PDB file of C-alpha atoms and ligand atoms in Angstrom:
ATOM      1  CA  MET A 956    -120.866 -57.626  35.966  1.00  0.00           C
ATOM      2  CA  LEU A 957    -121.292 -60.805  37.987  1.00  0.00           C
ATOM      3  CA  GLN A 958    -123.882 -63.173  36.519  1.00  0.00           C
ATOM      4  CA  LEU A 959    -125.816 -65.853  38.397  1.00  0.00           C
ATOM      5  CA  ILE A 960    -127.480 -68.710  36.553  1.00  0.00           C
ATOM      6  CA  SER A 961    -130.526 -69.519  38.644  1.00  0.00           C
ATOM      7  CA  ALA A 962    -133.924 -71.218  38.493  1.00  0.00           C
ATOM      8  CA  THR A 963    -137.133 -69.921  40.047  1.00  0.00           C
ATOM      9  CA  PRO A 964    -137.719 -72.805  42.525  1.00  0.00           C
ATOM     10  CA  SER A 965    -134.051 -73.515  43.308  1.00  0.00           C
ATOM     11  CA  PRO A 966    -133.219 -73.362  47.030  1.00  0.00           C
ATOM     12  CA  TYR A 967    -129.520 -73.700  46.195  1.00  0.00           C
ATOM     13  CA  ALA A 968    -129.643 -70.727  43.825  1.00  0.00           C
ATOM     14  CA  ARG A 969    -131.672 -68.772  46.375  1.00  0.00           C
ATOM     15  CA  LYS A 970    -128.864 -69.266  48.902  1.00  0.00           C
ATOM     16  CA  VAL A 971    -126.518 -67.457  46.520  1.00  0.00           C
ATOM     17  CA  ARG A 972    -129.064 -64.766  45.601  1.00  0.00           C
ATOM     18  CA  ILE A 973    -129.596 -64.008  49.289  1.00  0.00           C
ATOM     19  CA  ALA A 974    -125.860 -64.004  50.085  1.00  0.00           C
ATOM     20  CA  LEU A 975    -125.131 -61.533  47.267  1.00  0.00           C
ATOM     21  CA  ALA A 976    -128.064 -59.326  48.284  1.00  0.00           C
ATOM     22  CA  GLU A 977    -127.076 -59.347  51.981  1.00  0.00           C
ATOM     23  CA  LYS A 978    -123.582 -58.192  50.984  1.00  0.00           C
ATOM     24  CA  GLY A 979    -124.908 -55.580  48.562  1.00  0.00           C
ATOM     25  CA  ILE A 980    -123.144 -57.134  45.573  1.00  0.00           C
ATOM     26  CA  PRO A 981    -124.842 -56.294  42.246  1.00  0.00           C
ATOM     27  CA  PHE A 982    -125.328 -59.165  39.803  1.00  0.00           C
ATOM     28  CA  GLU A 983    -127.275 -60.073  36.683  1.00  0.00           C
ATOM     29  CA  LEU A 984    -129.798 -62.842  37.327  1.00  0.00           C
ATOM     30  CA  ILE A 985    -130.073 -65.362  34.487  1.00  0.00           C
ATOM     31  CA  THR A 986    -133.143 -67.526  35.062  1.00  0.00           C
ATOM     32  CA  GLU A 987    -133.043 -70.970  33.450  1.00  0.00           C
ATOM     33  CA  VAL A 988    -134.779 -74.344  33.526  1.00  0.00           C
ATOM     34  CA  PRO A 989    -131.795 -76.701  33.867  1.00  0.00           C
ATOM     35  CA  TRP A 990    -134.030 -79.667  33.055  1.00  0.00           C
ATOM     36  CA  ASN A 991    -134.791 -78.392  29.548  1.00  0.00           C
ATOM     37  CA  SER A 992    -132.409 -79.022  26.651  1.00  0.00           C
ATOM     38  CA  THR A 993    -132.307 -75.257  25.972  1.00  0.00           C
ATOM     39  CA  THR A 994    -130.419 -74.565  29.207  1.00  0.00           C
ATOM     40  CA  GLN A 995    -126.997 -72.867  29.059  1.00  0.00           C
ATOM     41  CA  THR A 996    -125.964 -74.390  32.407  1.00  0.00           C
ATOM     42  CA  PRO A 997    -123.787 -77.218  30.971  1.00  0.00           C
ATOM     43  CA  ARG A 998    -121.636 -74.600  29.201  1.00  0.00           C
ATOM     44  CA  HIS A 999    -120.599 -73.267  32.601  1.00  0.00           C
ATOM     45  CA  ASN A1000    -120.766 -76.365  34.825  1.00  0.00           C
ATOM     46  CA  PRO A1001    -119.638 -79.838  33.646  1.00  0.00           C
ATOM     47  CA  LEU A1002    -121.987 -81.230  36.314  1.00  0.00           C
ATOM     48  CA  GLU A1003    -124.855 -79.462  34.483  1.00  0.00           C
ATOM     49  CA  LYS A1004    -126.278 -78.015  37.687  1.00  0.00           C
ATOM     50  CA  LEU A1005    -127.216 -74.495  38.671  1.00  0.00           C
ATOM     51  CA  PRO A1006    -126.574 -72.209  40.506  1.00  0.00           C
ATOM     52  CA  VAL A1007    -123.492 -71.097  38.623  1.00  0.00           C
ATOM     53  CA  LEU A1008    -121.791 -67.814  39.486  1.00  0.00           C
ATOM     54  CA  ILE A1009    -119.978 -66.377  36.470  1.00  0.00           C
ATOM     55  CA  LEU A1010    -117.227 -64.002  37.626  1.00  0.00           C
ATOM     56  CA  GLU A1011    -116.130 -60.814  35.860  1.00  0.00           C
ATOM     57  CA  ASP A1012    -113.266 -62.713  34.180  1.00  0.00           C
ATOM     58  CA  GLY A1013    -115.730 -65.219  32.707  1.00  0.00           C
ATOM     59  CA  SER A1014    -114.709 -68.061  35.009  1.00  0.00           C
ATOM     60  CA  SER A1015    -117.526 -70.046  36.589  1.00  0.00           C
ATOM     61  CA  VAL A1016    -118.086 -71.144  40.178  1.00  0.00           C
ATOM     62  CA  TYR A1017    -120.607 -73.907  40.945  1.00  0.00           C
ATOM     63  CA  GLU A1018    -122.012 -75.925  43.874  1.00  0.00           C
ATOM     64  CA  SER A1019    -123.837 -73.549  46.244  1.00  0.00           C
ATOM     65  CA  ARG A1020    -121.677 -74.347  49.312  1.00  0.00           C
ATOM     66  CA  TYR A1021    -118.547 -73.609  47.307  1.00  0.00           C
ATOM     67  CA  ILE A1022    -120.076 -70.507  45.688  1.00  0.00           C
ATOM     68  CA  LEU A1023    -120.852 -69.142  49.157  1.00  0.00           C
ATOM     69  CA  GLU A1024    -117.255 -69.825  50.247  1.00  0.00           C
ATOM     70  CA  VAL A1025    -115.959 -67.908  47.219  1.00  0.00           C
ATOM     71  CA  ILE A1026    -118.368 -65.018  47.894  1.00  0.00           C
ATOM     72  CA  GLU A1027    -117.289 -64.901  51.559  1.00  0.00           C
ATOM     73  CA  ALA A1028    -113.625 -64.819  50.474  1.00  0.00           C
ATOM     74  CA  MET A1029    -114.093 -62.152  47.786  1.00  0.00           C
ATOM     75  CA  TRP A1030    -116.563 -59.948  49.693  1.00  0.00           C
ATOM     76  CA  PRO A1031    -116.035 -60.675  53.422  1.00  0.00           C
ATOM     77  CA  ASP A1032    -118.218 -57.844  54.777  1.00  0.00           C
ATOM     78  CA  PRO A1033    -120.753 -58.231  56.200  1.00  0.00           C
ATOM     79  CA  PRO A1034    -119.648 -61.743  57.171  1.00  0.00           C
ATOM     80  CA  LEU A1035    -122.168 -64.568  56.762  1.00  0.00           C
ATOM     81  CA  LEU A1036    -120.051 -66.897  58.861  1.00  0.00           C
ATOM     82  CA  PRO A1037    -119.460 -66.465  62.623  1.00  0.00           C
ATOM     83  CA  ALA A1038    -115.908 -65.486  63.645  1.00  0.00           C
ATOM     84  CA  GLY A1039    -115.422 -68.325  66.129  1.00  0.00           C
ATOM     85  CA  THR A1040    -114.229 -71.662  64.743  1.00  0.00           C
ATOM     86  CA  TRP A1041    -116.816 -73.809  66.505  1.00  0.00           C
ATOM     87  CA  GLU A1042    -119.709 -71.445  65.691  1.00  0.00           C
ATOM     88  CA  ARG A1043    -118.557 -71.408  62.078  1.00  0.00           C
ATOM     89  CA  LEU A1044    -118.512 -75.209  62.039  1.00  0.00           C
ATOM     90  CA  ALA A1045    -121.965 -75.263  63.645  1.00  0.00           C
ATOM     91  CA  ALA A1046    -123.244 -73.023  60.830  1.00  0.00           C
ATOM     92  CA  ARG A1047    -121.653 -75.305  58.232  1.00  0.00           C
ATOM     93  CA  LYS A1048    -123.370 -78.311  59.861  1.00  0.00           C
ATOM     94  CA  VAL A1049    -126.722 -76.552  59.491  1.00  0.00           C
ATOM     95  CA  GLU A1050    -125.900 -76.014  55.798  1.00  0.00           C
ATOM     96  CA  VAL A1051    -125.128 -79.747  55.458  1.00  0.00           C
ATOM     97  CA  ILE A1052    -128.504 -80.668  56.979  1.00  0.00           C
ATOM     98  CA  ALA A1053    -130.499 -78.084  54.998  1.00  0.00           C
ATOM     99  CA  ASP A1054    -128.808 -78.991  51.703  1.00  0.00           C
ATOM    100  CA  GLY A1055    -129.363 -82.677  52.460  1.00  0.00           C
ATOM    101  CA  VAL A1056    -133.071 -82.113  52.986  1.00  0.00           C
ATOM    102  CA  CYS A1057    -133.210 -80.186  49.701  1.00  0.00           C
ATOM    103  CA  ASP A1058    -131.380 -83.039  47.960  1.00  0.00           C
ATOM    104  CA  ALA A1059    -133.948 -85.532  49.288  1.00  0.00           C
ATOM    105  CA  CYS A1060    -136.765 -83.247  48.094  1.00  0.00           C
ATOM    106  CA  VAL A1061    -135.260 -83.171  44.592  1.00  0.00           C
ATOM    107  CA  LEU A1062    -135.021 -86.985  44.485  1.00  0.00           C
ATOM    108  CA  LEU A1063    -138.591 -87.252  45.796  1.00  0.00           C
ATOM    109  CA  PHE A1064    -139.829 -84.747  43.214  1.00  0.00           C
ATOM    110  CA  TRP A1065    -138.374 -86.733  40.319  1.00  0.00           C
ATOM    111  CA  GLU A1066    -139.434 -90.114  41.657  1.00  0.00           C
ATOM    112  CA  ARG A1067    -142.989 -88.814  41.730  1.00  0.00           C
ATOM    113  CA  HIS A1068    -142.571 -87.681  38.108  1.00  0.00           C
ATOM    114  CA  ARG A1069    -142.164 -91.287  36.994  1.00  0.00           C
ATOM    115  CA  ALA A1070    -145.188 -93.223  35.771  1.00  0.00           C
ATOM    116  CA  PRO A1071    -146.972 -94.605  38.859  1.00  0.00           C
ATOM    117  CA  GLU A1072    -146.042 -98.191  37.978  1.00  0.00           C
ATOM    118  CA  HIS A1073    -142.362 -97.187  37.890  1.00  0.00           C
ATOM    119  CA  GLN A1074    -142.296 -95.297  41.171  1.00  0.00           C
ATOM    120  CA  SER A1075    -140.436 -97.020  44.012  1.00  0.00           C
ATOM    121  CA  GLN A1076    -142.386 -96.682  47.258  1.00  0.00           C
ATOM    122  CA  GLU A1077    -139.275 -97.795  49.142  1.00  0.00           C
ATOM    123  CA  TRP A1078    -137.226 -95.014  47.554  1.00  0.00           C
ATOM    124  CA  ILE A1079    -139.967 -92.444  48.263  1.00  0.00           C
ATOM    125  CA  ALA A1080    -140.136 -93.586  51.897  1.00  0.00           C
ATOM    126  CA  ARG A1081    -136.349 -93.346  52.213  1.00  0.00           C
ATOM    127  CA  GLN A1082    -136.271 -89.760  50.885  1.00  0.00           C
ATOM    128  CA  ARG A1083    -139.227 -88.811  53.070  1.00  0.00           C
ATOM    129  CA  ARG A1084    -137.307 -90.074  56.133  1.00  0.00           C
ATOM    130  CA  LYS A1085    -134.374 -87.833  55.243  1.00  0.00           C
ATOM    131  CA  VAL A1086    -136.679 -84.822  54.952  1.00  0.00           C
ATOM    132  CA  ASP A1087    -138.365 -85.600  58.277  1.00  0.00           C
ATOM    133  CA  GLY A1088    -135.089 -86.343  60.050  1.00  0.00           C
ATOM    134  CA  GLY A1089    -133.391 -83.223  58.730  1.00  0.00           C
ATOM    135  CA  LEU A1090    -136.274 -80.988  59.750  1.00  0.00           C
ATOM    136  CA  ARG A1091    -136.288 -82.526  63.226  1.00  0.00           C
ATOM    137  CA  ALA A1092    -132.572 -81.833  63.588  1.00  0.00           C
ATOM    138  CA  LEU A1093    -132.921 -78.244  62.361  1.00  0.00           C
ATOM    139  CA  ALA A1094    -135.830 -77.591  64.735  1.00  0.00           C
ATOM    140  CA  GLU A1095    -133.720 -78.883  67.639  1.00  0.00           C
ATOM    141  CA  ILE A1096    -130.722 -76.744  66.637  1.00  0.00           C
ATOM    142  CA  ALA A1097    -132.796 -73.605  66.062  1.00  0.00           C
ATOM    143  CA  GLY A1098    -134.765 -73.868  69.314  1.00  0.00           C
ATOM    144  CA  THR A1099    -136.542 -70.571  70.000  1.00  0.00           C
ATOM    145  CA  ARG A1100    -133.498 -68.335  69.537  1.00  0.00           C
ATOM    146  CA  ASP A1101    -133.545 -65.325  67.217  1.00  0.00           C
ATOM    147  CA  TRP A1102    -130.848 -66.822  65.005  1.00  0.00           C
ATOM    148  CA  VAL A1103    -130.087 -70.464  64.257  1.00  0.00           C
ATOM    149  CA  VAL A1104    -126.391 -70.112  65.175  1.00  0.00           C
ATOM    150  CA  GLY A1105    -124.735 -67.224  66.979  1.00  0.00           C
ATOM    151  CA  ASP A1106    -126.123 -63.773  67.707  1.00  0.00           C
ATOM    152  CA  ARG A1107    -126.823 -62.417  64.220  1.00  0.00           C
ATOM    153  CA  PHE A1108    -128.136 -63.356  60.771  1.00  0.00           C
ATOM    154  CA  GLY A1109    -125.789 -65.721  58.963  1.00  0.00           C
ATOM    155  CA  LEU A1110    -125.282 -68.807  56.848  1.00  0.00           C
ATOM    156  CA  ALA A1111    -127.296 -71.076  59.141  1.00  0.00           C
ATOM    157  CA  ASP A1112    -130.357 -68.811  58.888  1.00  0.00           C
ATOM    158  CA  LEU A1113    -129.883 -68.383  55.138  1.00  0.00           C
ATOM    159  CA  CYS A1114    -129.809 -72.153  54.551  1.00  0.00           C
ATOM    160  CA  THR A1115    -132.643 -72.980  56.936  1.00  0.00           C
ATOM    161  CA  GLY A1116    -134.863 -70.241  55.517  1.00  0.00           C
ATOM    162  CA  THR A1117    -134.321 -71.253  51.898  1.00  0.00           C
ATOM    163  CA  LEU A1118    -135.055 -74.892  52.731  1.00  0.00           C
ATOM    164  CA  LEU A1119    -138.298 -74.114  54.564  1.00  0.00           C
ATOM    165  CA  ARG A1120    -139.736 -71.971  51.770  1.00  0.00           C
ATOM    166  CA  TYR A1121    -138.619 -74.575  49.211  1.00  0.00           C
ATOM    167  CA  LEU A1122    -140.816 -77.139  50.948  1.00  0.00           C
ATOM    168  CA  ASP A1123    -143.809 -74.905  50.148  1.00  0.00           C
ATOM    169  CA  VAL A1124    -142.927 -75.205  46.464  1.00  0.00           C
ATOM    170  CA  ARG A1125    -141.864 -78.855  46.093  1.00  0.00           C
ATOM    171  CA  PHE A1126    -143.471 -80.574  49.087  1.00  0.00           C
ATOM    172  CA  PRO A1127    -146.496 -78.400  50.042  1.00  0.00           C
ATOM    173  CA  GLU A1128    -148.263 -81.237  51.823  1.00  0.00           C
ATOM    174  CA  HIS A1129    -145.439 -81.717  54.330  1.00  0.00           C
ATOM    175  CA  PRO A1130    -146.765 -80.977  57.865  1.00  0.00           C
ATOM    176  CA  TRP A1131    -143.661 -79.107  59.093  1.00  0.00           C
ATOM    177  CA  ARG A1132    -145.723 -76.010  59.895  1.00  0.00           C
ATOM    178  CA  SER A1133    -147.837 -77.937  62.391  1.00  0.00           C
ATOM    179  CA  GLN A1134    -144.853 -79.926  63.702  1.00  0.00           C
ATOM    180  CA  TYR A1135    -142.378 -77.081  64.292  1.00  0.00           C
ATOM    181  CA  PRO A1136    -143.863 -73.701  65.311  1.00  0.00           C
ATOM    182  CA  ASN A1137    -140.326 -72.460  66.030  1.00  0.00           C
ATOM    183  CA  LEU A1138    -139.371 -73.019  62.387  1.00  0.00           C
ATOM    184  CA  VAL A1139    -142.589 -71.306  61.254  1.00  0.00           C
ATOM    185  CA  ALA A1140    -141.679 -68.229  63.303  1.00  0.00           C
ATOM    186  CA  LEU A1141    -138.077 -68.291  62.045  1.00  0.00           C
ATOM    187  CA  SER A1142    -139.222 -68.578  58.412  1.00  0.00           C
ATOM    188  CA  ALA A1143    -141.683 -65.692  58.823  1.00  0.00           C
ATOM    189  CA  ARG A1144    -138.951 -63.467  60.287  1.00  0.00           C
ATOM    190  CA  LEU A1145    -136.431 -64.341  57.587  1.00  0.00           C
ATOM    191  CA  GLU A1146    -138.899 -63.846  54.723  1.00  0.00           C
ATOM    192  CA  GLN A1147    -139.265 -60.214  55.830  1.00  0.00           C
ATOM    193  CA  ARG A1148    -135.622 -59.499  54.949  1.00  0.00           C
ATOM    194  CA  PRO A1149    -135.305 -57.696  51.582  1.00  0.00           C
ATOM    195  CA  SER A1150    -132.849 -60.381  50.404  1.00  0.00           C
ATOM    196  CA  PHE A1151    -135.527 -63.031  50.991  1.00  0.00           C
ATOM    197  CA  ALA A1152    -138.468 -60.912  49.781  1.00  0.00           C
ATOM    198  CA  GLY A1153    -136.613 -60.345  46.510  1.00  0.00           C
ATOM    199  CA  SER A1154    -136.014 -64.039  45.836  1.00  0.00           C
ATOM    200  CA  VAL A1155    -139.213 -65.895  46.761  1.00  0.00           C
ATOM    201  CA  PRO A1156    -139.200 -69.308  45.037  1.00  0.00           C
ATOM    202  CA  VAL A1157    -141.911 -70.194  42.532  1.00  0.00           C
ATOM    203  CA  PRO A1158    -142.456 -73.376  40.455  1.00  0.00           C
ATOM    204  CA  GLN A1159    -141.050 -73.557  36.933  1.00  0.00           C
ATOM    205  CA  VAL A1160    -142.419 -75.048  33.703  1.00  0.00           C
ATOM    206  CA  ILE A1161    -140.389 -78.114  32.691  1.00  0.00           C
ATOM    207  CA  SER A1162    -141.092 -78.925  29.023  1.00  0.00           C
ATOM    208  CA  ASP A1163    -138.638 -81.805  28.473  1.00  0.00           C
ATOM    209  CA  LYS A1164    -138.981 -85.426  29.615  1.00  0.00           C
ATOM    210  CA  VAL A1165    -136.446 -85.751  32.429  1.00  0.00           C
ATOM    211  CA  VAL A1166    -136.979 -89.232  33.929  1.00  0.00           C
TER     212      VAL A1166
HETATM  213  N1  GTS S1047    -125.506 -79.497  45.361  1.00  0.00           N
HETATM  214  C1  GTS S1047    -125.901 -78.560  44.338  1.00  0.00           C
HETATM  215  C2  GTS S1047    -127.331 -78.887  43.907  1.00  0.00           C
HETATM  216  C3  GTS S1047    -127.782 -78.038  42.736  1.00  0.00           C
HETATM  217  C4  GTS S1047    -128.973 -78.638  42.005  1.00  0.00           C
HETATM  218  O1  GTS S1047    -129.377 -79.776  42.255  1.00  0.00           O
HETATM  219  N2  GTS S1047    -129.536 -77.826  41.092  1.00  0.00           N
HETATM  220  C5  GTS S1047    -130.643 -78.323  40.235  1.00  0.00           C
HETATM  221  C6  GTS S1047    -131.707 -77.267  40.042  1.00  0.00           C
HETATM  222  S1  GTS S1047    -132.692 -77.011  41.447  1.00  0.00           S
HETATM  223  O2  GTS S1047    -133.093 -78.347  41.925  1.00  0.00           O
HETATM  224  O3  GTS S1047    -131.863 -76.335  42.430  1.00  0.00           O
HETATM  225  O4  GTS S1047    -133.847 -76.210  41.028  1.00  0.00           O
HETATM  226  C7  GTS S1047    -130.068 -78.639  38.891  1.00  0.00           C
HETATM  227  O5  GTS S1047    -129.442 -77.799  38.279  1.00  0.00           O
HETATM  228  N3  GTS S1047    -130.353 -79.865  38.403  1.00  0.00           N
HETATM  229  C8  GTS S1047    -129.962 -80.259  37.054  1.00  0.00           C
HETATM  230  C9  GTS S1047    -129.293 -81.607  37.082  1.00  0.00           C
HETATM  231  O6  GTS S1047    -129.171 -82.174  38.207  1.00  0.00           O
HETATM  232  O7  GTS S1047    -128.926 -82.084  36.002  1.00  0.00           O
HETATM  233  C10 GTS S1047    -125.792 -77.120  44.879  1.00  0.00           C
HETATM  234  O8  GTS S1047    -125.888 -76.985  46.111  1.00  0.00           O
HETATM  235  O9  GTS S1047    -125.605 -76.183  44.094  1.00  0.00           O
END
């Protein structure tokens, strides 16, 4: 059976969990804390990051964007990408923005884990700008349409939804809910999907010293 190495707060792993669930593909969920020395992740990804999709032949696929491409190629129906070239590229651009905001959140999270005297306020401000700028761009793209790109659920919704709920876990004080009512409505709609309801992110316990 397919296996997915995941972590409870991971927005990147949630992207894959949702994609597999939307396509009805059964898989074994292996929940890890990649920050602890006990993690198995490095055995399957030389970059030591999850998510990692372990295929039936034991080979491993990593990097969420690439994992989703492999899933789309192996199990094309229902498609998560629009058929038209430019709509497909528009969905990929939304993934770039959403992943970039998640990346900035991760950097912010770890900077704040440093002792106060070692935290760089300039670095924190820089990551915060990326989060704010990315959210602004996503709110503009999403508008008040039912779906972020195209006329049905797809990759752009999957990435935007996972990012928004991740903010609640890693950046709960961010005012996006008061800034972007259209994103609040989109998130609420997406979280009602069984694929989202079955993969709600929660914080994890990190026992090792990471930074
Ligand atoms: N670009 C990667 C990012 C994956 C990533 O950063 N994963 C984190 C876990 S989480 O932040 O998603 O919860 C990780 O494994 N980090 C371990 C490490 O960076 O060594 C993807 O999209 O898959």
